[in-house]
Amino acid sequence: MFDVLGIVFPIFAAAALGFGLVRFSVFSPSDMRVLGRYVLNIALPALLCGAIARRDLSEVLNAGYLWACALGGLATIALMYLWVWAQGVGPARRGVAAMGASCPNSGYVGYPVMLLVFPDLAGVILALNFIVENFLLIPICLMLMELSRPRDGRSLLHVLGAVFLNLLKRPMVLGLLAGFAISLSGLDLPGPVLRVLDMLAASSSALALVVIGGSLAGLSLAGDRLLGTQIALGKLVLHPALVAGALMLLPMLGLPVPEGALATAVVLSAAMPMFGIYPILAQEYGHEGLASLSLMLATTGAAVTLSVLLAWMV
C-alpha cells in the first residue's frame, strides 16, 4: 500500500500544487496555457525524439503493445458512441464522449506515472501510446465530431485528409517522426545533442503535472453532469477494462502479445484521465463545458482508480 502511495502521491501532489497556484492567483490560467505550450511543443517532442533516436526500432515498435492499445481504444470508441447514441445524445456530443473515453493523457499524466513505475521504459511507452493515439484514436474521434457539421460538399476522404494534416503539424508528432527517422538511419546523435534533448525532456514531468492542476482551476464546469460522469467512468473504468480484454484476445487471434512490464503498462496507460486539450477540441463544436466537466471528474477520480489499479497490477 505504501508503495502505491509512493507512486500516486507525487503525481497528484504536483497537480494539486498547480491547482493551488492558480486558485490563489500566484499564476493565472493564461500562465498555465503558456507553460502547457512549452511542455507540448518543446519538452515532450524532445523527450520523444531522444527516447526513440537512441534505441533500435525493434525495441520501440512492440507489435503486441500496439495491437492491445489499438483494439482496446477502438472498442472503447465504439461502445461509448453506441451507449450515448442509445440515450438520444446528438452527433457532436457522441463524438465528444467517444474522444473523452478513449484518449488518455499519456504526456502530462501517463509519462510521469510511468517514470515512477517503469523508469527505463517510460519514454518507449510514451512513444507507443502516441503512435496509436495520434495516428488512430484521435483522428477517428475528430472525424466523428467533424461529421456532425455540414460538409459543404466535402467528401469523407477530404475531411479525413484535413484531420491527418493537422495532426502531422503537431510538434509532438514531428518529434516522434524525427526520432524514428534517426533510429532507422542508424545515426548516433552527438553527445551534446543528446544532453540537450535529455535536459529538455527532464523538464516535462513535473511541469506537466503542475499545468494539469492549474488548468483544472481555470475550467468552466457548466455541462451535463450525468453525461460527464459517464464519460469519466468510460475513461477510468471502461477503457482499461477493454484494453485488458484485448490482451486476452490477442493470442486467440494469433497476434503478438506484450509481456511483463509492457503488458502492465498498456493497461495503466488506458487508465489515465483524458488529455488536457480535450476541452479545447470540444470547444470547436460548442461542447467545452461538457468536456471540462468530464476532464475534472476523470482527473480527480483517477486518484482512486489509479491507486486501486497500481495496487493490483504493480
Short mmCIF file of C-alpha atoms in Angstrom, two decimals:
data_model
loop_
_atom_site.label_atom_id
_atom_site.label_comp_id
_atom_site.label_asym_id
_atom_site.label_seq_id
_atom_site.Cartn_x
_atom_site.Cartn_y
_atom_site.Cartn_z
CA MET A 1 0.00 0.00 0.00
CA PHE A 2 2.82 2.40 0.88
CA ASP A 3 4.49 1.56 -2.45
CA VAL A 4 1.31 2.62 -4.27
CA LEU A 5 1.07 5.82 -2.24
CA GLY A 6 4.70 6.49 -3.10
CA ILE A 7 3.73 6.45 -6.78
CA VAL A 8 0.35 8.20 -6.65
CA PHE A 9 1.09 10.88 -4.06
CA PRO A 10 3.81 12.77 -6.00
CA ILE A 11 1.62 12.76 -9.12
CA PHE A 12 -1.44 14.28 -7.51
CA ALA A 13 0.56 16.47 -5.11
CA ALA A 14 2.18 18.18 -8.12
CA ALA A 15 -1.24 18.59 -9.77
CA ALA A 16 -2.68 19.96 -6.51
CA LEU A 17 0.20 22.44 -6.37
CA GLY A 18 -0.71 23.70 -9.84
CA PHE A 19 -4.37 23.96 -8.83
CA GLY A 20 -3.44 25.96 -5.73
CA LEU A 21 -1.11 28.27 -7.62
CA VAL A 22 -3.94 29.31 -9.95
CA ARG A 23 -6.69 29.21 -7.32
CA PHE A 24 -4.76 31.66 -5.11
CA SER A 25 -3.65 33.82 -8.05
CA VAL A 26 0.08 33.09 -7.88
CA PHE A 27 -0.31 32.20 -11.57
CA SER A 28 -3.19 32.96 -13.89
CA PRO A 29 -4.96 30.47 -16.18
CA SER A 30 -3.23 32.17 -19.10
CA ASP A 31 0.15 31.42 -17.46
CA MET A 32 -0.80 27.74 -17.40
CA ARG A 33 -1.54 27.88 -21.11
CA VAL A 34 1.93 29.30 -21.77
CA LEU A 35 3.60 26.63 -19.62
CA GLY A 36 1.44 23.99 -21.29
CA ARG A 37 2.59 25.11 -24.72
CA TYR A 38 6.20 24.75 -23.57
CA VAL A 39 5.56 21.18 -22.42
CA LEU A 40 3.53 20.31 -25.53
CA ASN A 41 5.73 22.00 -28.13
CA ILE A 42 9.25 21.67 -26.71
CA ALA A 43 9.72 19.32 -23.74
CA LEU A 44 7.62 16.36 -24.92
CA PRO A 45 8.87 16.45 -28.55
CA ALA A 46 12.45 16.47 -27.20
CA LEU A 47 11.60 13.56 -24.92
CA LEU A 48 10.10 11.52 -27.74
CA CYS A 49 12.90 12.26 -30.18
CA GLY A 50 15.63 11.38 -27.66
CA ALA A 51 13.89 8.25 -26.35
CA ILE A 52 13.42 6.77 -29.83
CA ALA A 53 16.60 8.01 -31.53
CA ARG A 54 18.90 6.17 -29.13
CA ARG A 55 17.05 2.83 -29.42
CA ASP A 56 16.71 0.24 -32.14
CA LEU A 57 13.30 0.32 -33.80
CA SER A 58 12.67 -3.28 -32.76
CA GLU A 59 12.77 -2.11 -29.12
CA VAL A 60 10.29 0.69 -29.74
CA LEU A 61 7.78 -0.84 -32.14
CA ASN A 62 6.39 -3.55 -29.89
CA ALA A 63 3.63 -5.06 -32.05
CA GLY A 64 1.79 -6.66 -29.14
CA TYR A 65 1.58 -3.38 -27.24
CA LEU A 66 0.35 -1.53 -30.33
CA TRP A 67 -2.31 -4.16 -31.03
CA ALA A 68 -3.62 -4.15 -27.44
CA CYS A 69 -3.65 -0.36 -27.30
CA ALA A 70 -5.36 -0.03 -30.68
CA LEU A 71 -8.01 -2.74 -30.19
CA GLY A 72 -8.88 -1.55 -26.68
CA GLY A 73 -9.12 2.05 -27.85
CA LEU A 74 -11.28 1.22 -30.88
CA ALA A 75 -13.61 -0.91 -28.76
CA THR A 76 -13.94 1.97 -26.27
CA ILE A 77 -14.82 4.43 -29.04
CA ALA A 78 -17.43 2.07 -30.47
CA LEU A 79 -19.07 1.16 -27.16
CA MET A 80 -19.12 4.71 -25.80
CA TYR A 81 -20.50 6.09 -29.05
CA LEU A 82 -23.27 3.47 -29.18
CA TRP A 83 -24.04 3.86 -25.45
CA VAL A 84 -24.68 7.60 -25.67
CA TRP A 85 -26.44 7.20 -29.04
CA ALA A 86 -28.92 4.86 -27.32
CA GLN A 87 -29.64 7.68 -24.86
CA GLY A 88 -30.59 10.06 -27.67
CA VAL A 89 -27.42 12.17 -27.45
CA GLY A 90 -26.70 14.32 -30.54
CA PRO A 91 -23.91 13.52 -33.04
CA ALA A 92 -21.39 16.15 -31.89
CA ARG A 93 -21.73 15.15 -28.25
CA ARG A 94 -21.44 11.47 -29.22
CA GLY A 95 -18.06 12.26 -30.79
CA VAL A 96 -17.02 14.29 -27.74
CA ALA A 97 -18.00 11.40 -25.46
CA ALA A 98 -16.10 8.85 -27.57
CA MET A 99 -12.96 11.02 -27.51
CA GLY A 100 -13.16 11.59 -23.76
CA ALA A 101 -13.48 7.88 -23.02
CA SER A 102 -10.72 6.69 -25.36
CA CYS A 103 -7.91 9.29 -25.49
CA PRO A 104 -5.72 9.22 -22.35
CA ASN A 105 -3.36 11.92 -21.17
CA SER A 106 -0.21 9.96 -21.96
CA GLY A 107 2.04 13.03 -21.95
CA TYR A 108 1.01 15.11 -18.94
CA VAL A 109 -0.10 12.31 -16.58
CA GLY A 110 0.85 8.96 -18.12
CA TYR A 111 4.54 9.73 -18.62
CA PRO A 112 5.13 10.94 -15.02
CA VAL A 113 3.39 7.80 -13.73
CA MET A 114 5.45 5.52 -15.98
CA LEU A 115 8.60 7.37 -14.97
CA LEU A 116 7.94 6.28 -11.38
CA VAL A 117 6.74 2.74 -12.17
CA PHE A 118 8.91 1.79 -15.18
CA PRO A 119 11.68 4.42 -15.38
CA ASP A 120 13.72 2.59 -18.03
CA LEU A 121 10.73 2.12 -20.34
CA ALA A 122 8.80 5.36 -19.77
CA GLY A 123 10.00 7.03 -22.97
CA VAL A 124 9.26 3.97 -25.11
CA ILE A 125 5.80 3.57 -23.53
CA LEU A 126 5.04 7.21 -24.28
CA ALA A 127 6.12 6.77 -27.90
CA LEU A 128 3.97 3.64 -28.34
CA ASN A 129 0.96 5.39 -26.84
CA PHE A 130 1.44 8.43 -29.06
CA ILE A 131 1.64 6.27 -32.20
CA VAL A 132 -1.79 4.75 -31.54
CA GLU A 133 -3.37 7.92 -30.17
CA ASN A 134 -2.16 10.35 -32.83
CA PHE A 135 -2.49 8.12 -35.88
CA LEU A 136 -5.62 6.16 -34.97
CA LEU A 137 -7.76 7.12 -31.97
CA ILE A 138 -7.67 10.93 -32.13
CA PRO A 139 -8.27 11.08 -35.92
CA ILE A 140 -11.28 8.76 -35.62
CA CYS A 141 -12.78 10.83 -32.79
CA LEU A 142 -12.15 14.08 -34.66
CA MET A 143 -13.83 12.53 -37.69
CA LEU A 144 -16.89 11.60 -35.61
CA MET A 145 -17.16 15.18 -34.34
CA GLU A 146 -16.47 16.69 -37.75
CA LEU A 147 -19.22 14.61 -39.36
CA SER A 148 -21.74 16.37 -37.10
CA ARG A 149 -21.15 19.54 -39.15
CA PRO A 150 -22.48 20.28 -42.63
CA ARG A 151 -19.85 19.06 -45.07
CA ASP A 152 -20.43 21.83 -47.65
CA GLY A 153 -19.75 19.43 -50.49
CA ARG A 154 -16.58 17.98 -48.95
CA SER A 155 -16.10 14.23 -49.30
CA LEU A 156 -15.37 11.97 -46.34
CA LEU A 157 -11.85 11.45 -47.70
CA HIS A 158 -11.31 15.22 -47.81
CA VAL A 159 -12.38 15.58 -44.18
CA LEU A 160 -10.12 12.71 -43.12
CA GLY A 161 -7.18 14.20 -45.03
CA ALA A 162 -7.63 17.56 -43.30
CA VAL A 163 -7.68 15.87 -39.88
CA PHE A 164 -4.44 13.97 -40.56
CA LEU A 165 -2.72 17.04 -41.99
CA ASN A 166 -3.47 18.99 -38.82
CA LEU A 167 -2.16 16.13 -36.68
CA LEU A 168 1.08 15.93 -38.67
CA LYS A 169 1.78 19.58 -37.87
CA ARG A 170 1.87 18.93 -34.12
CA PRO A 171 5.37 19.25 -32.59
CA MET A 172 4.89 16.01 -30.64
CA VAL A 173 4.21 14.11 -33.84
CA LEU A 174 7.17 15.80 -35.52
CA GLY A 175 9.40 14.81 -32.57
CA LEU A 176 8.11 11.25 -32.81
CA LEU A 177 8.78 11.09 -36.56
CA ALA A 178 12.23 12.66 -36.16
CA GLY A 179 13.16 10.03 -33.57
CA PHE A 180 12.02 7.23 -35.87
CA ALA A 181 13.96 8.70 -38.79
CA ILE A 182 17.18 8.91 -36.74
CA SER A 183 16.74 5.40 -35.36
CA LEU A 184 16.00 3.99 -38.82
CA SER A 185 19.05 5.73 -40.32
CA GLY A 186 21.37 4.15 -37.77
CA LEU A 187 22.97 7.51 -36.98
CA ASP A 188 24.27 8.19 -33.49
CA LEU A 189 23.43 11.68 -32.30
CA PRO A 190 26.41 13.57 -30.81
CA GLY A 191 26.62 13.53 -27.01
CA PRO A 192 25.94 17.28 -26.63
CA VAL A 193 22.77 16.99 -28.73
CA LEU A 194 21.50 14.07 -26.62
CA ARG A 195 22.24 16.02 -23.45
CA VAL A 196 20.19 18.97 -24.71
CA LEU A 197 17.29 16.62 -25.53
CA ASP A 198 17.59 14.96 -22.11
CA MET A 199 17.70 18.33 -20.35
CA LEU A 200 14.53 19.49 -22.10
CA ALA A 201 12.86 16.12 -21.54
CA ALA A 202 13.63 16.24 -17.81
CA SER A 203 11.63 19.44 -17.51
CA SER A 204 8.45 17.83 -18.81
CA SER A 205 7.32 15.57 -15.98
CA ALA A 206 6.81 17.91 -13.00
CA LEU A 207 5.83 20.89 -15.13
CA ALA A 208 3.21 18.86 -17.00
CA LEU A 209 1.53 17.87 -13.73
CA VAL A 210 1.55 21.44 -12.43
CA VAL A 211 -0.03 22.57 -15.70
CA ILE A 212 -2.75 19.91 -15.44
CA GLY A 213 -3.67 21.06 -11.92
CA GLY A 214 -3.55 24.73 -12.86
CA SER A 215 -5.68 24.13 -15.93
CA LEU A 216 -8.37 22.46 -13.84
CA ALA A 217 -8.61 25.57 -11.64
CA GLY A 218 -9.49 27.66 -14.69
CA LEU A 219 -12.12 25.36 -16.20
CA SER A 220 -15.76 26.25 -16.59
CA LEU A 221 -17.80 23.31 -15.29
CA ALA A 222 -21.18 24.16 -16.76
CA GLY A 223 -22.23 20.98 -18.51
CA ASP A 224 -24.38 17.85 -18.49
CA ARG A 225 -23.36 16.20 -15.22
CA LEU A 226 -24.88 12.83 -16.00
CA LEU A 227 -23.16 12.54 -19.36
CA GLY A 228 -19.94 14.00 -17.93
CA THR A 229 -19.93 11.31 -15.24
CA GLN A 230 -20.48 8.60 -17.85
CA ILE A 231 -17.58 9.91 -19.94
CA ALA A 232 -15.29 9.98 -16.88
CA LEU A 233 -16.27 6.41 -15.96
CA GLY A 234 -15.73 5.37 -19.56
CA LYS A 235 -12.19 6.74 -19.42
CA LEU A 236 -11.21 5.41 -15.99
CA VAL A 237 -13.02 2.05 -15.99
CA LEU A 238 -14.24 1.02 -19.45
CA HIS A 239 -11.09 1.89 -21.42
CA PRO A 240 -8.58 -0.02 -19.21
CA ALA A 241 -11.03 -2.94 -18.91
CA LEU A 242 -11.29 -3.22 -22.71
CA VAL A 243 -7.51 -2.96 -23.15
CA ALA A 244 -7.13 -5.77 -20.58
CA GLY A 245 -9.70 -7.72 -22.59
CA ALA A 246 -7.70 -7.07 -25.75
CA LEU A 247 -4.62 -8.58 -24.07
CA MET A 248 -6.58 -11.80 -23.51
CA LEU A 249 -7.98 -11.75 -27.03
CA LEU A 250 -4.67 -11.29 -28.87
CA PRO A 251 -3.39 -14.90 -28.55
CA MET A 252 -6.77 -16.22 -29.72
CA LEU A 253 -6.39 -14.10 -32.86
CA GLY A 254 -2.83 -15.31 -33.40
CA LEU A 255 -1.42 -11.82 -32.75
CA PRO A 256 1.67 -10.98 -30.68
CA VAL A 257 1.15 -10.22 -27.00
CA PRO A 258 3.16 -7.72 -24.93
CA GLU A 259 4.85 -9.32 -21.96
CA GLY A 260 5.93 -8.30 -18.48
CA ALA A 261 6.16 -4.58 -17.82
CA LEU A 262 4.70 -3.63 -21.21
CA ALA A 263 1.55 -5.69 -20.59
CA THR A 264 1.04 -3.85 -17.30
CA ALA A 265 1.91 -0.50 -18.86
CA VAL A 266 -0.65 -0.74 -21.68
CA VAL A 267 -3.50 -1.22 -19.18
CA LEU A 268 -2.19 1.52 -16.87
CA SER A 269 -1.87 3.89 -19.83
CA ALA A 270 -5.52 3.36 -20.70
CA ALA A 271 -6.49 4.16 -17.11
CA MET A 272 -5.17 7.73 -17.29
CA PRO A 273 -7.68 10.61 -17.45
CA MET A 274 -8.34 12.16 -20.84
CA PHE A 275 -5.78 14.51 -22.43
CA GLY A 276 -5.61 18.16 -21.40
CA ILE A 277 -6.59 19.71 -24.75
CA TYR A 278 -9.87 17.78 -24.74
CA PRO A 279 -11.98 20.85 -23.81
CA ILE A 280 -10.20 22.91 -26.49
CA LEU A 281 -11.06 20.37 -29.20
CA ALA A 282 -14.65 20.12 -27.93
CA GLN A 283 -14.95 23.93 -27.92
CA GLU A 284 -14.94 23.94 -31.72
CA TYR A 285 -18.25 22.06 -31.58
CA GLY A 286 -19.79 24.06 -28.71
CA HIS A 287 -19.33 21.41 -26.00
CA GLU A 288 -16.37 22.70 -24.00
CA GLY A 289 -18.47 22.73 -20.79
CA LEU A 290 -19.20 19.01 -21.07
CA ALA A 291 -15.56 18.25 -21.87
CA SER A 292 -14.26 20.40 -18.99
CA LEU A 293 -16.61 18.74 -16.52
CA SER A 294 -15.61 15.27 -17.75
CA LEU A 295 -11.92 16.18 -17.50
CA MET A 296 -12.32 17.45 -13.93
CA LEU A 297 -14.24 14.33 -12.85
CA ALA A 298 -11.78 11.95 -14.52
CA THR A 299 -8.66 13.69 -13.22
CA THR A 300 -9.88 13.77 -9.63
CA GLY A 301 -11.36 10.27 -9.86
CA ALA A 302 -8.07 8.90 -11.17
CA ALA A 303 -6.57 9.40 -7.72
CA VAL A 304 -8.76 6.49 -6.59
CA THR A 305 -8.90 4.31 -9.71
CA LEU A 306 -5.16 4.53 -10.40
CA SER A 307 -4.37 3.68 -6.79
CA VAL A 308 -6.55 0.57 -7.00
CA LEU A 309 -5.08 -0.48 -10.35
CA LEU A 310 -1.49 0.07 -9.23
CA ALA A 311 -2.10 -1.92 -6.02
CA TRP A 312 -3.49 -4.76 -8.12
CA MET A 313 -1.04 -4.82 -11.02
CA VAL A 314 2.33 -3.49 -9.84
#
